[in-house]
């Protein structure tokens, strides 16, 4: 306990929102994360253009996080995904490589990532790319506009079917 301020140094897990019929709670998602194929139509726009339109996505589900959608690399027109230097490491999925995403007059640095040689169990990600929905003009899942996970690290996609609270925003790093 920090006597000077009357607070414990322990961060408490938030109270999950109870899902209603047809909803999922991110607190029911597993850790380590699970990769799940979906048949939903995913449409992404940037620079006033559709840069991806697919029904062949997968989503990664992890406790306290909105799903991250990974779209087939082949769903993007040539020149939209430009590989850039630098990597990051996920303890579960392995080493991520990044793309600048380009369409029209828009170029968004490091707005997409992939795992070209993912860890065992995540092989479905090797030919797919995830995008930060906060950096796109819009992202839709089955015609519904996606809102984005707070923070600049995780890249989760929030639809009305997903309830939290969600990790990523200020004060959530200890969850």
Short mmCIF file of N, CA, C and O in Angstrom, two decimals, residues 23-25 28-30 32-40 42 55-62 65-72 93 121-125 128 141 157 159 161-162:
data_model
loop_
_atom_site.label_atom_id
_atom_site.label_comp_id
_atom_site.label_asym_id
_atom_site.label_seq_id
_atom_site.Cartn_x
_atom_site.Cartn_y
_atom_site.Cartn_z
N UNK A 23 -24.32 -11.18 -28.24
CA UNK A 23 -23.08 -10.46 -27.94
C UNK A 23 -22.04 -11.41 -27.35
O UNK A 23 -22.38 -12.49 -26.86
N UNK A 24 -20.77 -10.96 -27.41
CA UNK A 24 -19.65 -11.68 -26.81
C UNK A 24 -18.93 -10.73 -25.87
O UNK A 24 -18.75 -9.56 -26.18
N UNK A 25 -18.48 -11.25 -24.75
CA UNK A 25 -17.66 -10.48 -23.84
C UNK A 25 -16.19 -10.81 -24.10
O UNK A 25 -15.83 -12.00 -24.18
N UNK A 28 -14.51 -13.37 -21.95
CA UNK A 28 -14.67 -14.80 -22.20
C UNK A 28 -13.68 -15.32 -23.22
O UNK A 28 -13.64 -16.52 -23.50
N UNK A 29 -12.88 -14.44 -23.81
CA UNK A 29 -11.87 -14.85 -24.78
C UNK A 29 -10.68 -15.49 -24.05
O UNK A 29 -10.41 -15.18 -22.90
N UNK A 30 -9.95 -16.36 -24.73
CA UNK A 30 -8.87 -17.10 -24.08
C UNK A 30 -7.55 -16.33 -24.00
O UNK A 30 -7.34 -15.33 -24.67
N UNK A 32 -3.62 -18.12 -23.81
CA UNK A 32 -3.19 -17.42 -24.99
C UNK A 32 -4.31 -17.25 -26.02
O UNK A 32 -5.33 -17.95 -25.96
N UNK A 33 -4.10 -16.30 -26.95
CA UNK A 33 -5.14 -15.99 -27.93
C UNK A 33 -5.46 -17.17 -28.85
O UNK A 33 -4.65 -18.06 -29.04
N UNK A 34 -6.67 -17.11 -29.42
CA UNK A 34 -7.14 -18.11 -30.37
C UNK A 34 -7.37 -17.44 -31.73
O UNK A 34 -7.87 -16.32 -31.80
N UNK A 35 -7.01 -18.14 -32.81
CA UNK A 35 -7.29 -17.70 -34.17
C UNK A 35 -8.57 -18.38 -34.62
O UNK A 35 -8.71 -19.60 -34.48
N UNK A 36 -9.50 -17.59 -35.16
CA UNK A 36 -10.80 -18.12 -35.53
C UNK A 36 -11.19 -17.64 -36.93
O UNK A 36 -11.24 -16.42 -37.16
N UNK A 37 -11.45 -18.55 -37.88
CA UNK A 37 -11.92 -18.11 -39.19
C UNK A 37 -13.32 -17.53 -39.08
O UNK A 37 -14.13 -17.96 -38.26
N UNK A 38 -13.59 -16.51 -39.91
CA UNK A 38 -14.92 -15.91 -39.94
C UNK A 38 -15.36 -15.76 -41.39
O UNK A 38 -14.52 -15.63 -42.29
N UNK A 39 -16.66 -15.79 -41.61
CA UNK A 39 -17.18 -15.64 -42.98
C UNK A 39 -17.82 -14.28 -43.18
O UNK A 39 -18.38 -14.01 -44.24
N UNK A 40 -17.72 -13.42 -42.19
CA UNK A 40 -18.29 -12.08 -42.29
C UNK A 40 -17.60 -11.31 -43.42
O UNK A 40 -16.42 -11.51 -43.69
N UNK A 42 -15.77 -8.23 -44.70
CA UNK A 42 -14.94 -7.16 -44.13
C UNK A 42 -14.54 -6.22 -45.26
O UNK A 42 -14.00 -6.67 -46.28
N UNK A 55 -14.45 -12.00 -47.64
CA UNK A 55 -15.20 -12.86 -46.71
C UNK A 55 -14.29 -13.99 -46.23
O UNK A 55 -14.76 -15.02 -45.77
N UNK A 56 -12.98 -13.77 -46.34
CA UNK A 56 -11.98 -14.78 -45.97
C UNK A 56 -11.04 -14.23 -44.90
O UNK A 56 -9.83 -14.29 -45.03
N UNK A 57 -11.60 -13.70 -43.83
CA UNK A 57 -10.78 -13.15 -42.75
C UNK A 57 -10.69 -14.16 -41.61
O UNK A 57 -11.45 -15.14 -41.55
N UNK A 58 -9.74 -13.92 -40.73
CA UNK A 58 -9.69 -14.61 -39.44
C UNK A 58 -9.63 -13.53 -38.38
O UNK A 58 -9.25 -12.38 -38.66
N UNK A 59 -10.04 -13.86 -37.19
CA UNK A 59 -9.89 -12.91 -36.10
C UNK A 59 -9.14 -13.58 -34.96
O UNK A 59 -9.24 -14.80 -34.77
N UNK A 60 -8.36 -12.77 -34.26
CA UNK A 60 -7.61 -13.25 -33.11
C UNK A 60 -8.33 -12.76 -31.87
O UNK A 60 -8.60 -11.56 -31.72
N UNK A 61 -8.66 -13.69 -30.99
CA UNK A 61 -9.41 -13.40 -29.77
C UNK A 61 -8.51 -13.59 -28.57
O UNK A 61 -7.91 -14.66 -28.40
N UNK A 62 -8.41 -12.55 -27.73
CA UNK A 62 -7.57 -12.61 -26.54
C UNK A 62 -8.27 -11.90 -25.39
O UNK A 62 -8.84 -10.83 -25.58
N UNK A 65 -9.38 -8.03 -24.89
CA UNK A 65 -9.13 -7.28 -26.13
C UNK A 65 -10.25 -7.50 -27.14
O UNK A 65 -10.68 -8.64 -27.32
N UNK A 66 -10.67 -6.45 -27.84
CA UNK A 66 -11.57 -6.68 -28.97
C UNK A 66 -10.85 -7.52 -30.02
O UNK A 66 -9.61 -7.50 -30.09
N UNK A 67 -11.59 -8.24 -30.86
CA UNK A 67 -10.94 -9.05 -31.89
C UNK A 67 -10.08 -8.20 -32.82
O UNK A 67 -10.40 -7.05 -33.11
N UNK A 68 -8.99 -8.79 -33.28
CA UNK A 68 -8.17 -8.19 -34.33
C UNK A 68 -8.41 -9.02 -35.57
O UNK A 68 -8.23 -10.24 -35.57
N UNK A 69 -8.87 -8.36 -36.64
CA UNK A 69 -9.16 -9.04 -37.90
C UNK A 69 -7.91 -9.06 -38.77
O UNK A 69 -7.24 -8.03 -38.92
N UNK A 70 -7.61 -10.23 -39.34
CA UNK A 70 -6.50 -10.41 -40.26
C UNK A 70 -7.09 -10.77 -41.62
O UNK A 70 -7.83 -11.75 -41.74
N UNK A 71 -6.75 -9.98 -42.62
CA UNK A 71 -7.30 -10.14 -43.97
C UNK A 71 -6.24 -10.75 -44.88
O UNK A 71 -5.04 -10.49 -44.71
N UNK A 72 -6.66 -11.53 -45.88
CA UNK A 72 -5.68 -12.12 -46.79
C UNK A 72 -4.87 -11.04 -47.51
O UNK A 72 -5.44 -10.03 -47.97
N UNK A 93 2.40 -14.91 -30.83
CA UNK A 93 2.38 -15.04 -32.28
C UNK A 93 3.76 -14.97 -32.93
O UNK A 93 3.94 -15.45 -34.04
N UNK A 121 0.65 -22.76 -33.95
CA UNK A 121 -0.72 -22.46 -33.55
C UNK A 121 -1.27 -21.21 -34.22
O UNK A 121 -2.47 -20.97 -34.20
N UNK A 122 -0.38 -20.42 -34.83
CA UNK A 122 -0.79 -19.16 -35.46
C UNK A 122 -0.45 -19.13 -36.95
O UNK A 122 -0.37 -18.08 -37.58
N UNK A 123 -0.29 -20.32 -37.54
CA UNK A 123 0.10 -20.44 -38.95
C UNK A 123 -0.87 -19.73 -39.89
O UNK A 123 -0.47 -19.24 -40.94
N UNK A 124 -2.13 -19.64 -39.52
CA UNK A 124 -3.14 -18.99 -40.37
C UNK A 124 -2.83 -17.51 -40.61
O UNK A 124 -3.37 -16.90 -41.54
N UNK A 125 -1.95 -16.92 -39.80
CA UNK A 125 -1.65 -15.49 -39.94
C UNK A 125 -0.55 -15.21 -40.97
O UNK A 125 -0.35 -14.06 -41.36
N UNK A 128 -1.64 -13.21 -44.04
CA UNK A 128 -2.68 -12.24 -43.72
C UNK A 128 -2.08 -11.00 -43.09
O UNK A 128 -0.99 -11.04 -42.55
N UNK A 141 -17.64 -4.57 -40.70
CA UNK A 141 -17.84 -6.01 -40.58
C UNK A 141 -19.33 -6.24 -40.80
O UNK A 141 -20.16 -5.74 -40.05
N UNK A 157 -10.88 -4.39 -33.18
CA UNK A 157 -12.05 -3.94 -33.93
C UNK A 157 -13.28 -4.15 -33.05
O UNK A 157 -13.60 -5.28 -32.68
N UNK A 159 -17.29 -4.05 -32.66
CA UNK A 159 -18.61 -4.01 -33.28
C UNK A 159 -19.65 -4.03 -32.15
O UNK A 159 -19.30 -4.31 -31.00
N UNK A 161 -21.56 -6.21 -31.32
CA UNK A 161 -21.67 -7.55 -30.73
C UNK A 161 -20.60 -7.82 -29.68
O UNK A 161 -20.62 -8.85 -29.02
N UNK A 162 -19.65 -6.90 -29.50
CA UNK A 162 -18.52 -7.11 -28.60
C UNK A 162 -18.65 -6.16 -27.41
O UNK A 162 -18.82 -4.96 -27.59
#
